[in-house]
CSV table of C-alpha atoms in Angstrom, one decimal:
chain,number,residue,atom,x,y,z
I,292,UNK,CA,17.7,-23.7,10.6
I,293,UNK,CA,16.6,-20.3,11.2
I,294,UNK,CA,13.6,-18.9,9.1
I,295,UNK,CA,15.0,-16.3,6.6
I,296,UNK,CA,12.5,-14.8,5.1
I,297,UNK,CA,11.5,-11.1,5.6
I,298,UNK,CA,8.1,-10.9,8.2
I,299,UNK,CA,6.9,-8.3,5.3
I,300,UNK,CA,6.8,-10.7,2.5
I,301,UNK,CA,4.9,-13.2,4.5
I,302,UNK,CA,2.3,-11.1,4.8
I,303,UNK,CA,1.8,-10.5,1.3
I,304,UNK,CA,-0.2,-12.7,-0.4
I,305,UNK,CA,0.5,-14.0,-4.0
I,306,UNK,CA,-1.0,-12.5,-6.7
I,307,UNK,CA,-4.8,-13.0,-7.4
I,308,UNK,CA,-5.1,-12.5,-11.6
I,309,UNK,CA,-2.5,-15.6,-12.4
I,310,UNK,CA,-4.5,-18.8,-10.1
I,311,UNK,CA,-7.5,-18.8,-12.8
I,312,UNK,CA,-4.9,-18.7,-15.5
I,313,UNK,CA,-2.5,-21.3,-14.7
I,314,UNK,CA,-5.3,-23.7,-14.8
I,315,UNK,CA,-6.7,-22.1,-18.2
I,316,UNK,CA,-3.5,-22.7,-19.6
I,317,UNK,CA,-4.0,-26.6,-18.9
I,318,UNK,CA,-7.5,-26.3,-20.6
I,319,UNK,CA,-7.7,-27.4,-24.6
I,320,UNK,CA,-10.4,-25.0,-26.0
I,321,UNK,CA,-10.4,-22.4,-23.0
I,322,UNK,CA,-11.1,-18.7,-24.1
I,323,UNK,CA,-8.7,-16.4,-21.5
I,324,UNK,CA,-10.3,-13.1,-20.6
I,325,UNK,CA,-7.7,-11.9,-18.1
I,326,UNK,CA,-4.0,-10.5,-18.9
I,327,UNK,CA,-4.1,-6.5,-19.1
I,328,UNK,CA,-2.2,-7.5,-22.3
I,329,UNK,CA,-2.9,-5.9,-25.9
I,330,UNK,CA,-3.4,-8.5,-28.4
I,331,UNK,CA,-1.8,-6.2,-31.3
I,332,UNK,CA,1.5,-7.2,-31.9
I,333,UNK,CA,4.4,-4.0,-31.7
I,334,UNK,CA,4.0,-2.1,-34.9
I,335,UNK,CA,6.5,-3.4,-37.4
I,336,UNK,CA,8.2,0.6,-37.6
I,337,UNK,CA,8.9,0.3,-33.9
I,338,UNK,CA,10.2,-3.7,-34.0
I,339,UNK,CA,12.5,-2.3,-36.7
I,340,UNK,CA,13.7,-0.1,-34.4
I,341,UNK,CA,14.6,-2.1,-31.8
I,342,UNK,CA,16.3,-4.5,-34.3
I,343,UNK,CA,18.3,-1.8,-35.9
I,344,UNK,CA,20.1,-1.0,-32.9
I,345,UNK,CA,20.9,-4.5,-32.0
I,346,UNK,CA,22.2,-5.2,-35.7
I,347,UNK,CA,24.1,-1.9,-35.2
I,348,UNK,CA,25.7,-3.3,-31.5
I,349,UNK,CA,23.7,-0.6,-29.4
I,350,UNK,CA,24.1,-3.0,-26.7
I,351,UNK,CA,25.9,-1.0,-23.9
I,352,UNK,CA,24.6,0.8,-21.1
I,353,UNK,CA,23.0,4.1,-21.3
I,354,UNK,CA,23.0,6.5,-18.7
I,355,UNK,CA,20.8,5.4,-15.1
I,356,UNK,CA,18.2,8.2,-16.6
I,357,UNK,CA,17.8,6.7,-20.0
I,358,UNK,CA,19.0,8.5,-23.1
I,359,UNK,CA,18.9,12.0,-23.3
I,360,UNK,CA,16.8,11.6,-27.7
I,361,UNK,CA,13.8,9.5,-25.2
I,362,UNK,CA,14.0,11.7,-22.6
I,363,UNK,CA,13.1,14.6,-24.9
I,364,UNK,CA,10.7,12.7,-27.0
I,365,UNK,CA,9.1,11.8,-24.1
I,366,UNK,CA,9.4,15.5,-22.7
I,367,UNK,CA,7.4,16.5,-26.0
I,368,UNK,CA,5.1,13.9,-25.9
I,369,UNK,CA,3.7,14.6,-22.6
I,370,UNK,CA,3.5,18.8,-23.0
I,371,UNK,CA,1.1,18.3,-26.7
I,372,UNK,CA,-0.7,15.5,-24.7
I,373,UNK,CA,-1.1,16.4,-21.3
I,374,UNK,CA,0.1,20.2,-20.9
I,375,UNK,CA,2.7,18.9,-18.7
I,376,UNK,CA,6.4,20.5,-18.7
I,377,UNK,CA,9.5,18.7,-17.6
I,378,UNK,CA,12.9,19.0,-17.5
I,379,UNK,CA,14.8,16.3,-19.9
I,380,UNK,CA,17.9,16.8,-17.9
I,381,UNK,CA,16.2,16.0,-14.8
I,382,UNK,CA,12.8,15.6,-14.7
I,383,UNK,CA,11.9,12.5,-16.5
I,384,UNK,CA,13.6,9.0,-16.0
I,385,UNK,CA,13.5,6.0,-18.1
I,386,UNK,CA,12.6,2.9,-16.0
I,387,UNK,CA,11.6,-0.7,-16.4
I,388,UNK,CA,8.0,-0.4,-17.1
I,389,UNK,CA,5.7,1.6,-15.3
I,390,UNK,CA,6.1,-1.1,-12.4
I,391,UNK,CA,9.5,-0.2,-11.4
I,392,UNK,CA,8.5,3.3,-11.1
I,393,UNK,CA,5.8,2.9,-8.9
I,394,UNK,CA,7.8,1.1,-6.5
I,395,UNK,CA,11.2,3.2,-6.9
I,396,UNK,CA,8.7,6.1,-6.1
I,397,UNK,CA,7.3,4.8,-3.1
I,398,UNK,CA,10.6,3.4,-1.6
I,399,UNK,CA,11.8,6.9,-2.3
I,400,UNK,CA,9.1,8.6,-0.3
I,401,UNK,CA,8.2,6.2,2.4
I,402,UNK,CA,9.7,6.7,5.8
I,403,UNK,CA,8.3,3.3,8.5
I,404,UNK,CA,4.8,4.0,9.4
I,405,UNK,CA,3.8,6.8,6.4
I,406,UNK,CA,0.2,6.2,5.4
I,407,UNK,CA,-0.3,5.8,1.4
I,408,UNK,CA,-4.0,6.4,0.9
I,409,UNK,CA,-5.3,4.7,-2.3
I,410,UNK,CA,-8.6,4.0,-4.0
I,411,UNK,CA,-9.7,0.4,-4.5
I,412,UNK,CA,-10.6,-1.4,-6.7
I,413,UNK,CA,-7.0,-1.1,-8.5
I,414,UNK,CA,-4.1,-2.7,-9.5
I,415,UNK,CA,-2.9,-5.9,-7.7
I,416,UNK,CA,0.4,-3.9,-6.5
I,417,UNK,CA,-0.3,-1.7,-5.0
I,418,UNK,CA,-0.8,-2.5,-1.7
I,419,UNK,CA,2.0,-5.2,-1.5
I,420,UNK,CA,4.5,-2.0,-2.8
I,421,UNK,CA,3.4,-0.2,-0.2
I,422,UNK,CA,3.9,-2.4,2.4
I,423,UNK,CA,7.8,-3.2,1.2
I,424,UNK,CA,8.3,0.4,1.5
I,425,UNK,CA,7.7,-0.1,5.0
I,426,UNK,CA,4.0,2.1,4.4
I,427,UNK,CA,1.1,1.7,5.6
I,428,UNK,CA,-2.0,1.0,3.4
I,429,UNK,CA,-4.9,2.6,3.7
I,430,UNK,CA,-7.9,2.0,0.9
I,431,UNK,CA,-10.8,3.9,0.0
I,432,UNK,CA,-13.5,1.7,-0.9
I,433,UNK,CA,-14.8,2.8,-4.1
I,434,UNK,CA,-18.6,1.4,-5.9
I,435,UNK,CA,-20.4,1.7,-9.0
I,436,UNK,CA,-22.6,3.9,-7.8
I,437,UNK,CA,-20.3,6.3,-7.8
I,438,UNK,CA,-18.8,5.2,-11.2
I,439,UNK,CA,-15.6,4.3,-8.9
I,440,UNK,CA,-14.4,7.9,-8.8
I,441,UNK,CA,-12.6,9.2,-6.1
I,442,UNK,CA,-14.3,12.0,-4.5
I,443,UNK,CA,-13.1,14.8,-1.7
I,444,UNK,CA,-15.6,13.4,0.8
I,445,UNK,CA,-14.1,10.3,0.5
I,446,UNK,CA,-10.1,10.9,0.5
I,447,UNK,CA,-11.0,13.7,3.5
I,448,UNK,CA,-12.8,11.7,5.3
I,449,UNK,CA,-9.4,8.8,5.5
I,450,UNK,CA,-6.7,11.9,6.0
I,451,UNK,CA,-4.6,11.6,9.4
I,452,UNK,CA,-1.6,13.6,10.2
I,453,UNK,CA,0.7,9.8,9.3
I,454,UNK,CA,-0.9,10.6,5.4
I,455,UNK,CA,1.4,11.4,3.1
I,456,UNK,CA,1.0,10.3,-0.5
I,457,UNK,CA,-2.1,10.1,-2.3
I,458,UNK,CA,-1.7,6.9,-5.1
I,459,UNK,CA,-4.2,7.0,-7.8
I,460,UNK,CA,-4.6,5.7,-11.3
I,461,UNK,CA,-7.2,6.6,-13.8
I,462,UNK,CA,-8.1,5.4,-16.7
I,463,UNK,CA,-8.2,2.4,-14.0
I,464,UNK,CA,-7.3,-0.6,-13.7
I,465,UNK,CA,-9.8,-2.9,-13.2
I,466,UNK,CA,-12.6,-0.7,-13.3
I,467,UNK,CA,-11.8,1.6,-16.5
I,468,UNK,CA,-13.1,4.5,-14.3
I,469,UNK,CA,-11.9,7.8,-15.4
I,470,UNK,CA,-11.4,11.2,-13.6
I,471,UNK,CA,-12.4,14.4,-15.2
I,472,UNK,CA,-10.6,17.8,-14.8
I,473,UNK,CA,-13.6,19.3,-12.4
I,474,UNK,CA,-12.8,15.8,-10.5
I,475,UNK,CA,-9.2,16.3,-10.2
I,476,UNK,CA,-9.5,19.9,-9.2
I,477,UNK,CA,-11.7,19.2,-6.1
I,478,UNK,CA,-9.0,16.2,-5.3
I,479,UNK,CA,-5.9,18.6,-6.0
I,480,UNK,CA,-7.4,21.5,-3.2
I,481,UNK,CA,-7.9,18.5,-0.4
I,482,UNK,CA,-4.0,17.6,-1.5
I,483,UNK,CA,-2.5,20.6,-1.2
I,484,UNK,CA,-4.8,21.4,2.0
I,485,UNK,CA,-3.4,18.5,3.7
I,486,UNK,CA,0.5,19.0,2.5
I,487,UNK,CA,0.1,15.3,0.7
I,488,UNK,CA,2.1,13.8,-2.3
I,489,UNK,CA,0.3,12.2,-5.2
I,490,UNK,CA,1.7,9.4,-7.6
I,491,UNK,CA,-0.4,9.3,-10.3
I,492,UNK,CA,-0.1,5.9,-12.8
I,493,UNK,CA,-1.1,6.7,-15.8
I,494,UNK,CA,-0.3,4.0,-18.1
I,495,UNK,CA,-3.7,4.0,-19.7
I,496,UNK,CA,-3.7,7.4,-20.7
I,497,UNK,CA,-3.7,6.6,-24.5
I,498,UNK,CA,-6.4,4.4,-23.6
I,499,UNK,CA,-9.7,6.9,-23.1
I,500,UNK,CA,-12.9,7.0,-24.6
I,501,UNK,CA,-15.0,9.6,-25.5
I,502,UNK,CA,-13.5,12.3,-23.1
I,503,UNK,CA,-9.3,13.0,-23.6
I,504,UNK,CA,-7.1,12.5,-20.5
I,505,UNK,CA,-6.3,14.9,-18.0
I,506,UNK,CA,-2.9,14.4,-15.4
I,507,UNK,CA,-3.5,15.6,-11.7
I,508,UNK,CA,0.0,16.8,-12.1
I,509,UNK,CA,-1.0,19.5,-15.2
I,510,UNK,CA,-3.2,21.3,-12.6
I,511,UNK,CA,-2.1,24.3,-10.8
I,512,UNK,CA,0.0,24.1,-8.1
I,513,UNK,CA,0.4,20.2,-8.7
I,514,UNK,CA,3.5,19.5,-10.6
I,515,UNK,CA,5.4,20.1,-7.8
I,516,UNK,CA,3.9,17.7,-5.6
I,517,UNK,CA,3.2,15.2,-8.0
I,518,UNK,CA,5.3,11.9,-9.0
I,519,UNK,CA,3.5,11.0,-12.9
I,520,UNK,CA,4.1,7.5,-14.1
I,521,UNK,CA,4.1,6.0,-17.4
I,522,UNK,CA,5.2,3.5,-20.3
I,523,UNK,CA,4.5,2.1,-23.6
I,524,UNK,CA,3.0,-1.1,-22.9
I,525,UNK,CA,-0.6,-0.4,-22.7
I,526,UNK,CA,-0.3,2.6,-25.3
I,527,UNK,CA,2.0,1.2,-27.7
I,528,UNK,CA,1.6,-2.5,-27.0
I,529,UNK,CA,5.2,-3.1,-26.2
I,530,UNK,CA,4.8,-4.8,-22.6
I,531,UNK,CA,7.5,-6.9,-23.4
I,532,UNK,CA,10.4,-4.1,-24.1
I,533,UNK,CA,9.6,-3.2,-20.0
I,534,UNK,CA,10.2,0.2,-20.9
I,535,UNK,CA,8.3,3.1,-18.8
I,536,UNK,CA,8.9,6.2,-17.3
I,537,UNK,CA,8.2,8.7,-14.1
I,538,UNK,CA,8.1,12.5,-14.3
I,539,UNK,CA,9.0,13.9,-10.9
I,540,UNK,CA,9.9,18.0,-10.2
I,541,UNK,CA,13.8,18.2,-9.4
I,542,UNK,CA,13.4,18.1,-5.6
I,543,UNK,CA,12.3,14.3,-5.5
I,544,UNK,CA,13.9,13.4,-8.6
I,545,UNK,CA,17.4,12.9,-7.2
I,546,UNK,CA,15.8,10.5,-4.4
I,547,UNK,CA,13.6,8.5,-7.0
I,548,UNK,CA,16.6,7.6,-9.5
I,549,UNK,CA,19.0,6.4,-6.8
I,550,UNK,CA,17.1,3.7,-6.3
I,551,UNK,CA,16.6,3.3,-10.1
I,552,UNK,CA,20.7,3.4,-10.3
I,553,UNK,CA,22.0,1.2,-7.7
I,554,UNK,CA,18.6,-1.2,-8.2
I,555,UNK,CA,18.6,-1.3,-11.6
I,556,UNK,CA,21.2,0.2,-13.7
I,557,UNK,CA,19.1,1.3,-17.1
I,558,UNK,CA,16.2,0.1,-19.2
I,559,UNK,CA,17.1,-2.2,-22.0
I,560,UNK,CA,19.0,0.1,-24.5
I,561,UNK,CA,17.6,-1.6,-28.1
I,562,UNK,CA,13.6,-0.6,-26.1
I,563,UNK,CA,15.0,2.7,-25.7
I,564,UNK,CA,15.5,3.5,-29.4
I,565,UNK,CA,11.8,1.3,-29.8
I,566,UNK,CA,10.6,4.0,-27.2
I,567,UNK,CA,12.2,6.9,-29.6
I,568,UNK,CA,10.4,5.5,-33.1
I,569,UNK,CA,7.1,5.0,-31.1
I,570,UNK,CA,7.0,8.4,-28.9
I,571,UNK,CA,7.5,10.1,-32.6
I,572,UNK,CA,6.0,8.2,-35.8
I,573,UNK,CA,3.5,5.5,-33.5
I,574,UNK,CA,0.4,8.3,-33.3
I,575,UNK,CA,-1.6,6.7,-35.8
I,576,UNK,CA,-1.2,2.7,-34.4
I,577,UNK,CA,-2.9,4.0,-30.7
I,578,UNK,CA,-5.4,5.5,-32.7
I,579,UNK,CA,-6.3,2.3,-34.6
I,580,UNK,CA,-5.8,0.2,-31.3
I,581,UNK,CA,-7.8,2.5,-29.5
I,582,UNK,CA,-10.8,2.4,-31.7
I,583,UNK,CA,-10.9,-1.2,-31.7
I,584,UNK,CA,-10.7,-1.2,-28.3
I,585,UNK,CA,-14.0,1.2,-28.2
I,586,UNK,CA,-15.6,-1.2,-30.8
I,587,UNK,CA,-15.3,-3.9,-28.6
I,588,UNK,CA,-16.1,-2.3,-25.1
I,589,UNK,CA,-19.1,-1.2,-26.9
I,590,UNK,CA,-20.1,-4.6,-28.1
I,591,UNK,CA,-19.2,-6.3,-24.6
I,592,UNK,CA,-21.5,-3.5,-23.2
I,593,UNK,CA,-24.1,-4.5,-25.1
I,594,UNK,CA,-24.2,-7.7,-24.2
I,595,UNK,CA,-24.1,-7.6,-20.6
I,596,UNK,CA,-27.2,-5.3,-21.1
I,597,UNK,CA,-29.0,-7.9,-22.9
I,598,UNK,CA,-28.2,-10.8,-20.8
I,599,UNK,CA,-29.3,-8.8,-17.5
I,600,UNK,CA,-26.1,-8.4,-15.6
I,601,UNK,CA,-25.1,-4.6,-14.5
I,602,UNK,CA,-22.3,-3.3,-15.3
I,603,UNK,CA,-21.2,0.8,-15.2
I,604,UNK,CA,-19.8,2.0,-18.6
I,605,UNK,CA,-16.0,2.4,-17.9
I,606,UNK,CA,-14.7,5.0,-20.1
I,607,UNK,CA,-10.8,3.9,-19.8
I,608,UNK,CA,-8.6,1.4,-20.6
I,609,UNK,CA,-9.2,-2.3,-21.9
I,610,UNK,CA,-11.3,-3.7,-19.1
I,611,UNK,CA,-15.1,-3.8,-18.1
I,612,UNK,CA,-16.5,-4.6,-14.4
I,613,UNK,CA,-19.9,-6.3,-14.2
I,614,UNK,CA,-21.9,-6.8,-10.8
I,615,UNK,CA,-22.3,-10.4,-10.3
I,616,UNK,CA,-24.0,-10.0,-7.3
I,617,UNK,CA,-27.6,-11.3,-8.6
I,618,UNK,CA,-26.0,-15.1,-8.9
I,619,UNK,CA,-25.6,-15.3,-4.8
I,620,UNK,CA,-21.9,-16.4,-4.9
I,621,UNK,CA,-18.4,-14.8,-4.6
I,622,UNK,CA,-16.8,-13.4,-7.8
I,623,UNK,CA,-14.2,-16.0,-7.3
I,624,UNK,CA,-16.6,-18.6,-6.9
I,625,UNK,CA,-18.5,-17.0,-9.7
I,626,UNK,CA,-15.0,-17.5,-11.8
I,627,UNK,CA,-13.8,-20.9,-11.0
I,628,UNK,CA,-17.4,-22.1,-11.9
I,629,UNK,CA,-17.7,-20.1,-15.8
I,630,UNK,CA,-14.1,-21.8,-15.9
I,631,UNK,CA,-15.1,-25.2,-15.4
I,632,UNK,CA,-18.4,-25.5,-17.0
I,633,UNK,CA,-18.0,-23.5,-19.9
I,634,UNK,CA,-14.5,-22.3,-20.1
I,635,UNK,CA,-13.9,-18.9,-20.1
I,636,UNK,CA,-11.4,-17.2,-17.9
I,637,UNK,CA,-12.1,-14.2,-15.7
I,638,UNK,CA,-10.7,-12.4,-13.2
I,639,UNK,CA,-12.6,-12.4,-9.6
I,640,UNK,CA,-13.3,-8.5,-8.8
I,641,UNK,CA,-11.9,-9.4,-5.4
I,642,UNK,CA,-8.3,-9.8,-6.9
I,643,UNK,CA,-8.6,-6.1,-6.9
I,644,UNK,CA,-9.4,-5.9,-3.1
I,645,UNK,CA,-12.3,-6.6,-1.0
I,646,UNK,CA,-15.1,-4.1,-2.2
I,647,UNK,CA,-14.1,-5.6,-5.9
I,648,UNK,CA,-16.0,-9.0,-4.7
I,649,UNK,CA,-19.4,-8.3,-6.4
I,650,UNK,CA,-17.5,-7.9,-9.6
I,651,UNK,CA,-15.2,-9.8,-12.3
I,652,UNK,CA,-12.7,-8.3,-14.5
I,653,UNK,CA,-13.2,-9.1,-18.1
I,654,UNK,CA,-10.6,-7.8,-20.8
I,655,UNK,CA,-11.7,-6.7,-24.3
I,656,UNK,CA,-7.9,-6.8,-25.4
I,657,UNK,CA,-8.5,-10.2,-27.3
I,658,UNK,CA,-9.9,-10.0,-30.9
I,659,UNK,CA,-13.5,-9.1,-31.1
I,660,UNK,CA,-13.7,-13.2,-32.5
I,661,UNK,CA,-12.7,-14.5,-29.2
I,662,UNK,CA,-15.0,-11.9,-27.1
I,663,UNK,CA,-18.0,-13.1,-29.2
I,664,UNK,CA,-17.5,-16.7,-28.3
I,665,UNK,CA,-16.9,-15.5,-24.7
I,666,UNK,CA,-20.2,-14.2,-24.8
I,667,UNK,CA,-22.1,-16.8,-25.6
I,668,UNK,CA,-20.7,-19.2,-23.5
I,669,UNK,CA,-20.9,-16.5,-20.4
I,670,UNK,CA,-24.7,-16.5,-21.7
I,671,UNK,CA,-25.3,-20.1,-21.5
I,672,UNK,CA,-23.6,-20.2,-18.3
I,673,UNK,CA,-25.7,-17.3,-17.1
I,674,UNK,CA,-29.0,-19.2,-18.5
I,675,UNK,CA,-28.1,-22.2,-16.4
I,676,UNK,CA,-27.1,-20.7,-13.3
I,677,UNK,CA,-30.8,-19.0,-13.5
I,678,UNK,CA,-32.4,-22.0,-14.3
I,679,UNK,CA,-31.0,-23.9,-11.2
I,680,UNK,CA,-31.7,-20.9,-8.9
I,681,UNK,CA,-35.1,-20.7,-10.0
């Protein structure tokens, strides 16, 4: 028999967060710091929701764009947070969580041999999205040093005349870097230099600390060649309803939601109305989630700083980065060893691409109970490790 499978797909490797896990899962007593998951349950006005229109038989199909009462929510929503304007009609486009956006906008894009230029550290998909668009990767290595932001240098620097969409996320995911407006605006003037496209995933904008959000795509002369994603799991956590959303001007729009409609059809109708309640009455639940979340990247800050380990304060999202490099091993190594001798699970920094290696990815979305016992555990497994190297 032939061999069937796509020469793409063999080339991309499984994903690196879910090895640690699967074993963790095995493990009586094992404290799990890795799923990008908030541990709040759905608020109970936005569950109602959802129920109310399956008690009421909203079960049908809505239209391929999602319906027209989210669309605007979501079209409000965005200009009092962001300052972005878009089109209801068609500008915005309900989707399947922020994943199915990011790849409907690539495929969209992408013609064979395109180069996507995209920071690293970042989000396990990336790179395999690109390549199933039939693009070509190329990553920017970012560091701590420079507080993983993407600078002008930098992205100049890997321009070619194949670039042709910029992909960046901030707050970021695994680093909780952030971009500020003066860093955007040197990044939007070496985008519009070089005639590039940026798809911007922003599904931790709820999710910043001390300084508010800013979207590439609210700067001047951006909207038009930007592609903005984003959803409610991280925000509102609803990552189960799958319901996210992309913002594109009218030119690409058309491209991006035929392969929303003939791929997948429409997001979950009874998550749509969730998506309604949340968008309008849910303000006040991100602000309590989000101020745990501070409370407890603060304490794991702490912490790190006592025990001796170096880590940058990330100033977005639910996850913190330490340097691991002082212990002399891999961060996977590093991971599968605080896994078996003490327990806790981690994600290895090089899940997140190469220059991630000196790193782990630790979650604070767990109750600030479960992070304290983390702790001490991750500091008597530090204790021994220096003890044995000594």
């Amino acid at each position: 028999m032939r061999d069937f499978v796509n020469d793409v797909i063999k080339g991309i490797k499984p994903s690196g967060i879910r090895k640690l896990f699967d074993v963790a899962d095995e493990m009586p007593d094992a404290i799990s710091l890795g799923v990008g998951e908030p541990d709040f349950e759905t608020p109970w006005h936005i569950r109602e929701e959802g129920m109310y229109a399956l008690q009421k038989g909203r079960t049908f199909y809505t239209s391929n764009a999602g319906m027209p009462e989210l669309r605007e929510a979501i079209a409000e929503y965005v200009k009092r947070k962001y300052k972005l304007h878009y089109d209801p009609k068609n500008e915005i486009c309900i989707t399947i969580g922020g994943s199915e956006a990011i790849d409907a906008s690539l495929r969209a894009v992408i013609n064979p041999g395109d180069e996507v230029i995209y920071p690293e550290p970042c989000y396990v998909s990336y790179e395999p999205c690109i390549r199933l668009a039939y693009g070509v990767p190329v990553k920017l290595e970012l560091t701590a040093e420079t507080e993983f932001r993407l600078t002008p240098e930098i992205l100049e620097a890997a321009i070619t005349p194949k670039s042709k969409v910029l992909l960046i996320s901030y707050p970021n995911n695994p680093t909780g870097a952030i971009m500020e407006q003066k860093d955007l605006e040197k990044i939007a003037e070496v985008v519009k230099k070089h005639d590039l496209l940026v798809i911007s995933d922003e599904i931790y904008s709820e999710l910043s600390y001390r300084k508010p959000h800013v979207s590439i795509a609210s700067l001047p002369g951006m909207k038009e060649r930007c592609v903005v994603i984003n959803g409610f799991s991280k925000a509102f956590a609803m990552t189960g309803w799958r319901l996210g959303y992309f913002l594109a001007p009218k030119e690409l729009y058309g491209s991006i939601i035929k392969i929303h409609q003939f791929g997948i059809m429409c997001a979950p109708t009874a998550s749509q109305y969730a998506g309604i309640e949340a968008l309008k009455e849910g303000e006040a639940d991100v602000r309590e989630m989000r101020t745990a979340y501070d409370e407890r990247r603060r304490y794991l800050l702490a912490v790190l700083k006592e025990l001796g380990i170096p880590c940058f304060e990330p100033l977005g999202a639910f996850y913190i980065f330490p340097d691991i490099s002082q212990f002399g091993m891999s961060s996977e190594e590093f991971c599968e060893k605080l896994l078996k001798e003490q327990k806790v699970a981690v994600v290895p920094g090089s899940a997140f691409g190469d220059c991630g290696d000196k790193h782990v990815r630790i979650s604070y979305a767990y109750s600030l109970d479960e992070l304290k016992e983390a702790m001490e555990r991750l500091r008597r497994f530090v204790t021994n490790l220096r003890e044995k190297q000594a």
